[in-house]
Amino acid sequence: MKRVGLFLGCNIPLRRPDIEYSMRYLLKELGVEVVDLEGATCCPAFGVMPSVDLVGWCVASGWNMAIAEGKGLEVMVTGCGSCYGSLNEARYHMEKHPEIKEKVNEILGSVGMRYEGKVKVYNIYNYIYDFIGLEELKKAVRYSLNGLVCGVQVGCHNLWPSKAYPANDENTFQPKRLREICEALGGVAPWYSMMTDCCGMGALGSLARDKSWSLFKRKASKMIEEINPEVFVTGCSSCLLRFDNDQALMRKEGVIDFEVPAVHVAQLVALALGAEPEKAVGLAEVPVDKVVEKIRGGK
Amino acid sequence: MEKEVNVIKLDEEFMKEFWEELEAMGMPVKELRECIQCGRCAGTCPMALAGLEYFIKRIVHASMLGLKEIFLDDSSVWGCQSCNRCVEVCPMDIKPYELIQAIRRVCFREYAMPSNTIDGLRNYYERGHAVIVKGFEERRKKVGLPEMPPTVIGNEEMRKKFQEVMKQTALAEVAPFPLD
Ligand code: SF4
Ligand code: SF4
């Protein structure tokens, strides 16, 4: 049986646990054993340890990966782009610089832990793509998306820095994998011109909210103009906070006049595999009823 | 006799200080010198698209000139999305994003960072999560999950161990709050 360590991070378990529910649900449905990483911390987020110290960052990420290795896991899976980026970048730095890894193990060793560098960190859609495969995914679908038009938002950290990642799109500036997953579920996921633009969530949002909102507004408006999606589908939980939670806030403040429901790809897969909507998308702020209706009304 | 002042030499001294600090924080200045100011990084940088004054190409240039003061005054580097587009497209393999991190580390040591950075770091050290949004127990319950996630937040023993570990990092010297 396939086994993965579920790396939660911060936003998924504490702000949008409906994504956590969906990840657990879909992995189980696809025959994967989900192992909890007891005592795992924040990845660490780029604004904390990485902005303080390189070795400290590697210690912090090393802590999380050491917990997974301690359970004999070869793969960790995350739904958050920042976690995916931070853990893999730290991993990359330690691989390139054995002296950093040595220092990290000196520190972890003081509490009886050790980071070997064996565990690999995947994001959920690349895990599905590489370890399950589109054909198996298709077979597992209980409710087809029924032609639902998906506007995909891959997320920066899921693509770059490509040299640090265990799996990726062939051309990271023309990503296809997330679209192919939506299509395997029975949806339609057309290309649009601003596909790889940033949604503005993250450090920029904390430093200059309105400027960062303008990035979302521009991108979402363009998407609506070009492909008119029935749902936004994100590959990253931070992007979902922007496309759902912030979208609702922007509308309330009169910054935008559109309303398009948004889900994380794990939520979309979970719904297609038969998860209860109250749990899989139970915390969405922009109403998702139409999306659920279209999926549940399908075969 | 009139004292001679070598302006060029003074300038170099001035630049060197920042260069040495950047190098200590992981960005050797000899790599920066390879920058040809082509602007590819700026063409993809979300900071530039959003209209921040010091976006990546200007940041690389200012760093080459040793202009540390800019980064102590202007908070643009803290708006970097860590997206690594610049790293991906730079034809000279400068790794501009790693420069941003080095600049942040230098600024951090001068206490020139936004307050949300300090809050995030304190949450991280004290509870293991940089981002903690109130009411998570109810939200988890609502979607059928246990109130506490299996992370360090509800695990006293691991939290103590984690803090022991973090006390052995640079935080011990530079954390803007007590580590106890
Ligand atoms: S892409 Fe590289 S070489 Fe071009 S301006 Fe940016 S840092 Fe300099
Ligand atoms: S990593 Fe930072 S500097 Fe580089 S392109 Fe992204 S936002 Fe700009």
JSON list of C-alpha atoms in Angstrom, two decimals, chain A residues 8-11 13-18 20-21 24 36-42 44-54 56-57 59-60 63 67 89 93 106-108 110-111 113 156-157 159-163 172-173 196-198 200-208 211-212 214-215 218 278-279 282-283, chain B residues 25-26 44 46-47 49-52 75-85 87-89 93 95 97-98 101 104-106 108-109 114 116-117 120-122 124 128-136 139-140 142-146 149-153 155 158-159 161-166 168-171 174:
[
{"chain": "A", "resi": 8, "resn": "LEU", "atom": "CA", "xyz": [-0.35, 20.34, 6.99]},
{"chain": "A", "resi": 9, "resn": "GLY", "atom": "CA", "xyz": [1.46, 23.66, 7.49]},
{"chain": "A", "resi": 10, "resn": "CYS", "atom": "CA", "xyz": [-0.57, 26.54, 9.01]},
{"chain": "A", "resi": 11, "resn": "ASN", "atom": "CA", "xyz": [-3.33, 27.81, 6.72]},
{"chain": "A", "resi": 13, "resn": "PRO", "atom": "CA", "xyz": [-5.28, 22.99, 9.39]},
{"chain": "A", "resi": 14, "resn": "LEU", "atom": "CA", "xyz": [-6.00, 26.34, 11.06]},
{"chain": "A", "resi": 15, "resn": "ARG", "atom": "CA", "xyz": [-7.84, 28.42, 8.48]},
{"chain": "A", "resi": 16, "resn": "ARG", "atom": "CA", "xyz": [-9.16, 26.11, 5.75]},
{"chain": "A", "resi": 17, "resn": "PRO", "atom": "CA", "xyz": [-9.40, 22.64, 7.30]},
{"chain": "A", "resi": 18, "resn": "ASP", "atom": "CA", "xyz": [-11.91, 21.77, 4.58]},
{"chain": "A", "resi": 20, "resn": "GLU", "atom": "CA", "xyz": [-7.30, 19.05, 5.00]},
{"chain": "A", "resi": 21, "resn": "TYR", "atom": "CA", "xyz": [-10.50, 17.01, 5.06]},
{"chain": "A", "resi": 24, "resn": "ARG", "atom": "CA", "xyz": [-7.42, 12.95, 3.68]},
{"chain": "A", "resi": 36, "resn": "ASP", "atom": "CA", "xyz": [0.08, 12.06, 10.46]},
{"chain": "A", "resi": 37, "resn": "LEU", "atom": "CA", "xyz": [3.29, 13.91, 11.26]},
{"chain": "A", "resi": 38, "resn": "GLU", "atom": "CA", "xyz": [2.89, 14.46, 14.99]},
{"chain": "A", "resi": 39, "resn": "GLY", "atom": "CA", "xyz": [4.72, 17.53, 16.19]},
{"chain": "A", "resi": 40, "resn": "ALA", "atom": "CA", "xyz": [5.26, 19.04, 12.73]},
{"chain": "A", "resi": 41, "resn": "THR", "atom": "CA", "xyz": [5.48, 22.83, 12.62]},
{"chain": "A", "resi": 42, "resn": "CYS", "atom": "CA", "xyz": [5.09, 25.60, 10.07]},
{"chain": "A", "resi": 44, "resn": "PRO", "atom": "CA", "xyz": [8.73, 27.60, 7.93]},
{"chain": "A", "resi": 45, "resn": "ALA", "atom": "CA", "xyz": [7.01, 30.41, 6.03]},
{"chain": "A", "resi": 46, "resn": "PHE", "atom": "CA", "xyz": [9.35, 32.55, 3.91]},
{"chain": "A", "resi": 47, "resn": "GLY", "atom": "CA", "xyz": [8.77, 35.63, 6.06]},
{"chain": "A", "resi": 48, "resn": "VAL", "atom": "CA", "xyz": [10.05, 33.93, 9.22]},
{"chain": "A", "resi": 49, "resn": "MET", "atom": "CA", "xyz": [13.17, 31.71, 9.40]},
{"chain": "A", "resi": 50, "resn": "PRO", "atom": "CA", "xyz": [14.24, 32.05, 5.75]},
{"chain": "A", "resi": 51, "resn": "SER", "atom": "CA", "xyz": [14.33, 35.83, 6.27]},
{"chain": "A", "resi": 52, "resn": "VAL", "atom": "CA", "xyz": [16.43, 35.44, 9.42]},
{"chain": "A", "resi": 53, "resn": "ASP", "atom": "CA", "xyz": [19.05, 32.81, 8.71]},
{"chain": "A", "resi": 54, "resn": "LEU", "atom": "CA", "xyz": [19.85, 30.12, 6.12]},
{"chain": "A", "resi": 56, "resn": "GLY", "atom": "CA", "xyz": [18.04, 28.22, 10.87]},
{"chain": "A", "resi": 57, "resn": "TRP", "atom": "CA", "xyz": [15.67, 27.76, 7.94]},
{"chain": "A", "resi": 59, "resn": "VAL", "atom": "CA", "xyz": [16.94, 23.35, 10.83]},
{"chain": "A", "resi": 60, "resn": "ALA", "atom": "CA", "xyz": [13.28, 24.33, 10.80]},
{"chain": "A", "resi": 63, "resn": "TRP", "atom": "CA", "xyz": [12.71, 19.20, 11.80]},
{"chain": "A", "resi": 67, "resn": "ILE", "atom": "CA", "xyz": [9.62, 13.56, 11.65]},
{"chain": "A", "resi": 89, "resn": "GLU", "atom": "CA", "xyz": [14.26, 24.83, -1.15]},
{"chain": "A", "resi": 93, "resn": "HIS", "atom": "CA", "xyz": [20.27, 23.94, 0.00]},
{"chain": "A", "resi": 106, "resn": "GLU", "atom": "CA", "xyz": [24.24, 18.56, 15.01]},
{"chain": "A", "resi": 107, "resn": "ILE", "atom": "CA", "xyz": [21.33, 20.69, 16.25]},
{"chain": "A", "resi": 108, "resn": "LEU", "atom": "CA", "xyz": [18.57, 18.13, 15.61]},
{"chain": "A", "resi": 110, "resn": "SER", "atom": "CA", "xyz": [20.61, 17.34, 20.53]},
{"chain": "A", "resi": 111, "resn": "VAL", "atom": "CA", "xyz": [16.98, 16.20, 20.84]},
{"chain": "A", "resi": 113, "resn": "MET", "atom": "CA", "xyz": [16.41, 13.61, 15.75]},
{"chain": "A", "resi": 156, "resn": "CYS", "atom": "CA", "xyz": [3.98, 30.33, -8.16]},
{"chain": "A", "resi": 157, "resn": "HIS", "atom": "CA", "xyz": [5.57, 28.00, -5.63]},
{"chain": "A", "resi": 159, "resn": "LEU", "atom": "CA", "xyz": [6.28, 25.80, -10.44]},
{"chain": "A", "resi": 160, "resn": "TRP", "atom": "CA", "xyz": [9.44, 27.66, -9.36]},
{"chain": "A", "resi": 161, "resn": "PRO", "atom": "CA", "xyz": [12.32, 27.29, -8.56]},
{"chain": "A", "resi": 162, "resn": "SER", "atom": "CA", "xyz": [11.99, 24.27, -10.83]},
{"chain": "A", "resi": 163, "resn": "LYS", "atom": "CA", "xyz": [15.49, 23.00, -9.95]},
{"chain": "A", "resi": 172, "resn": "THR", "atom": "CA", "xyz": [6.58, 25.71, -16.20]},
{"chain": "A", "resi": 173, "resn": "PHE", "atom": "CA", "xyz": [5.47, 28.80, -18.10]},
{"chain": "A", "resi": 196, "resn": "THR", "atom": "CA", "xyz": [1.13, 31.96, -14.78]},
{"chain": "A", "resi": 197, "resn": "ASP", "atom": "CA", "xyz": [0.60, 35.39, -13.22]},
{"chain": "A", "resi": 198, "resn": "CYS", "atom": "CA", "xyz": [0.80, 35.77, -9.44]},
{"chain": "A", "resi": 200, "resn": "GLY", "atom": "CA", "xyz": [-0.77, 38.61, -5.10]},
{"chain": "A", "resi": 201, "resn": "MET", "atom": "CA", "xyz": [-1.35, 36.61, -1.92]},
{"chain": "A", "resi": 202, "resn": "GLY", "atom": "CA", "xyz": [1.56, 36.40, 0.48]},
{"chain": "A", "resi": 203, "resn": "ALA", "atom": "CA", "xyz": [4.16, 38.90, 1.63]},
{"chain": "A", "resi": 204, "resn": "LEU", "atom": "CA", "xyz": [2.97, 41.48, -0.88]},
{"chain": "A", "resi": 205, "resn": "GLY", "atom": "CA", "xyz": [-0.53, 41.25, 0.55]},
{"chain": "A", "resi": 206, "resn": "SER", "atom": "CA", "xyz": [0.73, 42.00, 4.06]},
{"chain": "A", "resi": 207, "resn": "LEU", "atom": "CA", "xyz": [2.97, 44.85, 2.93]},
{"chain": "A", "resi": 208, "resn": "ALA", "atom": "CA", "xyz": [0.74, 46.57, 0.37]},
{"chain": "A", "resi": 211, "resn": "LYS", "atom": "CA", "xyz": [-1.48, 46.81, -4.70]},
{"chain": "A", "resi": 212, "resn": "SER", "atom": "CA", "xyz": [-1.60, 43.07, -4.15]},
{"chain": "A", "resi": 214, "resn": "SER", "atom": "CA", "xyz": [-4.89, 44.74, -7.95]},
{"chain": "A", "resi": 215, "resn": "LEU", "atom": "CA", "xyz": [-2.91, 41.70, -9.16]},
{"chain": "A", "resi": 218, "resn": "ARG", "atom": "CA", "xyz": [-6.45, 41.99, -13.09]},
{"chain": "A", "resi": 278, "resn": "GLU", "atom": "CA", "xyz": [-20.45, 20.12, 3.81]},
{"chain": "A", "resi": 279, "resn": "LYS", "atom": "CA", "xyz": [-17.03, 18.81, 4.73]},
{"chain": "A", "resi": 282, "resn": "GLY", "atom": "CA", "xyz": [-17.74, 23.58, 4.00]},
{"chain": "A", "resi": 283, "resn": "LEU", "atom": "CA", "xyz": [-15.74, 26.75, 4.66]},
{"chain": "B", "resi": 25, "resn": "MET", "atom": "CA", "xyz": [24.01, 36.19, 4.81]},
{"chain": "B", "resi": 26, "resn": "GLY", "atom": "CA", "xyz": [24.46, 33.97, 1.76]},
{"chain": "B", "resi": 44, "resn": "THR", "atom": "CA", "xyz": [8.22, 38.80, -14.37]},
{"chain": "B", "resi": 46, "resn": "PRO", "atom": "CA", "xyz": [5.01, 40.56, -9.09]},
{"chain": "B", "resi": 47, "resn": "MET", "atom": "CA", "xyz": [6.49, 43.37, -6.98]},
{"chain": "B", "resi": 49, "resn": "LEU", "atom": "CA", "xyz": [3.74, 44.51, -11.62]},
{"chain": "B", "resi": 50, "resn": "ALA", "atom": "CA", "xyz": [2.10, 45.71, -8.44]},
{"chain": "B", "resi": 51, "resn": "GLY", "atom": "CA", "xyz": [4.08, 48.93, -8.55]},
{"chain": "B", "resi": 52, "resn": "LEU", "atom": "CA", "xyz": [6.49, 48.70, -5.60]},
{"chain": "B", "resi": 75, "resn": "SER", "atom": "CA", "xyz": [10.35, 48.08, 2.89]},
{"chain": "B", "resi": 76, "resn": "SER", "atom": "CA", "xyz": [9.95, 46.73, -0.67]},
{"chain": "B", "resi": 77, "resn": "VAL", "atom": "CA", "xyz": [12.14, 43.66, -0.05]},
{"chain": "B", "resi": 78, "resn": "TRP", "atom": "CA", "xyz": [9.54, 42.52, 2.50]},
{"chain": "B", "resi": 79, "resn": "GLY", "atom": "CA", "xyz": [6.92, 42.49, -0.25]},
{"chain": "B", "resi": 80, "resn": "CYS", "atom": "CA", "xyz": [8.80, 39.86, -2.26]},
{"chain": "B", "resi": 81, "resn": "GLN", "atom": "CA", "xyz": [6.54, 36.90, -2.94]},
{"chain": "B", "resi": 82, "resn": "SER", "atom": "CA", "xyz": [9.38, 34.35, -2.81]},
{"chain": "B", "resi": 83, "resn": "CYS", "atom": "CA", "xyz": [7.98, 33.18, -6.13]},
{"chain": "B", "resi": 84, "resn": "ASN", "atom": "CA", "xyz": [11.37, 32.53, -7.72]},
{"chain": "B", "resi": 85, "resn": "ARG", "atom": "CA", "xyz": [10.29, 33.75, -11.16]},
{"chain": "B", "resi": 87, "resn": "VAL", "atom": "CA", "xyz": [15.63, 32.90, -10.41]},
{"chain": "B", "resi": 88, "resn": "GLU", "atom": "CA", "xyz": [13.95, 30.95, -13.18]},
{"chain": "B", "resi": 89, "resn": "VAL", "atom": "CA", "xyz": [14.46, 33.60, -15.88]},
{"chain": "B", "resi": 93, "resn": "ASP", "atom": "CA", "xyz": [22.15, 32.79, -12.91]},
{"chain": "B", "resi": 95, "resn": "LYS", "atom": "CA", "xyz": [19.54, 34.03, -8.14]},
{"chain": "B", "resi": 97, "resn": "TYR", "atom": "CA", "xyz": [15.57, 35.93, -4.86]},
{"chain": "B", "resi": 98, "resn": "GLU", "atom": "CA", "xyz": [18.48, 34.70, -2.75]},
{"chain": "B", "resi": 101, "resn": "GLN", "atom": "CA", "xyz": [16.67, 36.88, 1.45]},
{"chain": "B", "resi": 104, "resn": "ARG", "atom": "CA", "xyz": [16.21, 40.76, 4.66]},
{"chain": "B", "resi": 105, "resn": "ARG", "atom": "CA", "xyz": [18.67, 38.99, 6.94]},
{"chain": "B", "resi": 106, "resn": "VAL", "atom": "CA", "xyz": [20.91, 42.05, 7.04]},
{"chain": "B", "resi": 108, "resn": "PHE", "atom": "CA", "xyz": [16.64, 41.98, 10.38]},
{"chain": "B", "resi": 109, "resn": "ARG", "atom": "CA", "xyz": [19.86, 42.43, 12.31]},
{"chain": "B", "resi": 114, "resn": "PRO", "atom": "CA", "xyz": [7.77, 45.07, 9.37]},
{"chain": "B", "resi": 116, "resn": "ASN", "atom": "CA", "xyz": [4.02, 41.38, 11.07]},
{"chain": "B", "resi": 117, "resn": "THR", "atom": "CA", "xyz": [7.39, 39.66, 10.56]},
{"chain": "B", "resi": 120, "resn": "GLY", "atom": "CA", "xyz": [4.89, 35.72, 12.72]},
{"chain": "B", "resi": 121, "resn": "LEU", "atom": "CA", "xyz": [8.25, 34.78, 14.15]},
{"chain": "B", "resi": 122, "resn": "ARG", "atom": "CA", "xyz": [6.96, 34.97, 17.72]},
{"chain": "B", "resi": 124, "resn": "TYR", "atom": "CA", "xyz": [6.33, 30.39, 15.15]},
{"chain": "B", "resi": 128, "resn": "GLY", "atom": "CA", "xyz": [5.11, 26.30, 16.10]},
{"chain": "B", "resi": 129, "resn": "HIS", "atom": "CA", "xyz": [2.94, 28.08, 13.51]},
{"chain": "B", "resi": 130, "resn": "ALA", "atom": "CA", "xyz": [3.70, 31.46, 11.96]},
{"chain": "B", "resi": 131, "resn": "VAL", "atom": "CA", "xyz": [0.05, 31.93, 11.05]},
{"chain": "B", "resi": 132, "resn": "ILE", "atom": "CA", "xyz": [-2.57, 31.15, 13.68]},
{"chain": "B", "resi": 133, "resn": "VAL", "atom": "CA", "xyz": [-6.10, 32.23, 12.86]},
{"chain": "B", "resi": 134, "resn": "LYS", "atom": "CA", "xyz": [-8.48, 32.34, 15.84]},
{"chain": "B", "resi": 135, "resn": "GLY", "atom": "CA", "xyz": [-11.43, 29.98, 15.94]},
{"chain": "B", "resi": 136, "resn": "PHE", "atom": "CA", "xyz": [-9.66, 27.11, 14.22]},
{"chain": "B", "resi": 139, "resn": "ARG", "atom": "CA", "xyz": [-13.75, 25.38, 11.88]},
{"chain": "B", "resi": 140, "resn": "ARG", "atom": "CA", "xyz": [-12.12, 21.98, 12.21]},
{"chain": "B", "resi": 142, "resn": "LYS", "atom": "CA", "xyz": [-17.45, 21.89, 11.39]},
{"chain": "B", "resi": 143, "resn": "VAL", "atom": "CA", "xyz": [-15.75, 19.82, 8.70]},
{"chain": "B", "resi": 144, "resn": "GLY", "atom": "CA", "xyz": [-15.55, 16.71, 10.82]},
{"chain": "B", "resi": 145, "resn": "LEU", "atom": "CA", "xyz": [-11.93, 16.91, 11.96]},
{"chain": "B", "resi": 146, "resn": "PRO", "atom": "CA", "xyz": [-10.59, 16.73, 15.55]},
{"chain": "B", "resi": 149, "resn": "PRO", "atom": "CA", "xyz": [-4.47, 19.16, 14.34]},
{"chain": "B", "resi": 150, "resn": "PRO", "atom": "CA", "xyz": [-1.66, 16.63, 14.85]},
{"chain": "B", "resi": 151, "resn": "THR", "atom": "CA", "xyz": [0.91, 19.44, 14.58]},
{"chain": "B", "resi": 152, "resn": "VAL", "atom": "CA", "xyz": [3.06, 20.84, 17.37]},
{"chain": "B", "resi": 153, "resn": "ILE", "atom": "CA", "xyz": [0.30, 23.27, 18.46]},
{"chain": "B", "resi": 155, "resn": "ASN", "atom": "CA", "xyz": [1.73, 18.64, 21.48]},
{"chain": "B", "resi": 158, "resn": "MET", "atom": "CA", "xyz": [7.25, 18.20, 20.91]},
{"chain": "B", "resi": 159, "resn": "ARG", "atom": "CA", "xyz": [6.79, 21.94, 21.38]},
{"chain": "B", "resi": 161, "resn": "LYS", "atom": "CA", "xyz": [11.81, 19.94, 22.00]},
{"chain": "B", "resi": 162, "resn": "PHE", "atom": "CA", "xyz": [11.18, 22.25, 19.05]},
{"chain": "B", "resi": 163, "resn": "GLN", "atom": "CA", "xyz": [12.04, 25.29, 21.16]},
{"chain": "B", "resi": 164, "resn": "GLU", "atom": "CA", "xyz": [15.21, 23.61, 22.39]},
{"chain": "B", "resi": 165, "resn": "VAL", "atom": "CA", "xyz": [16.17, 23.18, 18.75]},
{"chain": "B", "resi": 166, "resn": "MET", "atom": "CA", "xyz": [15.31, 26.73, 17.72]},
{"chain": "B", "resi": 168, "resn": "GLN", "atom": "CA", "xyz": [20.43, 26.71, 18.90]},
{"chain": "B", "resi": 169, "resn": "THR", "atom": "CA", "xyz": [19.85, 28.70, 15.70]},
{"chain": "B", "resi": 170, "resn": "ALA", "atom": "CA", "xyz": [20.60, 32.35, 14.93]},
{"chain": "B", "resi": 171, "resn": "LEU", "atom": "CA", "xyz": [17.36, 33.17, 16.75]},
{"chain": "B", "resi": 174, "resn": "VAL", "atom": "CA", "xyz": [18.76, 38.04, 16.87]}
]
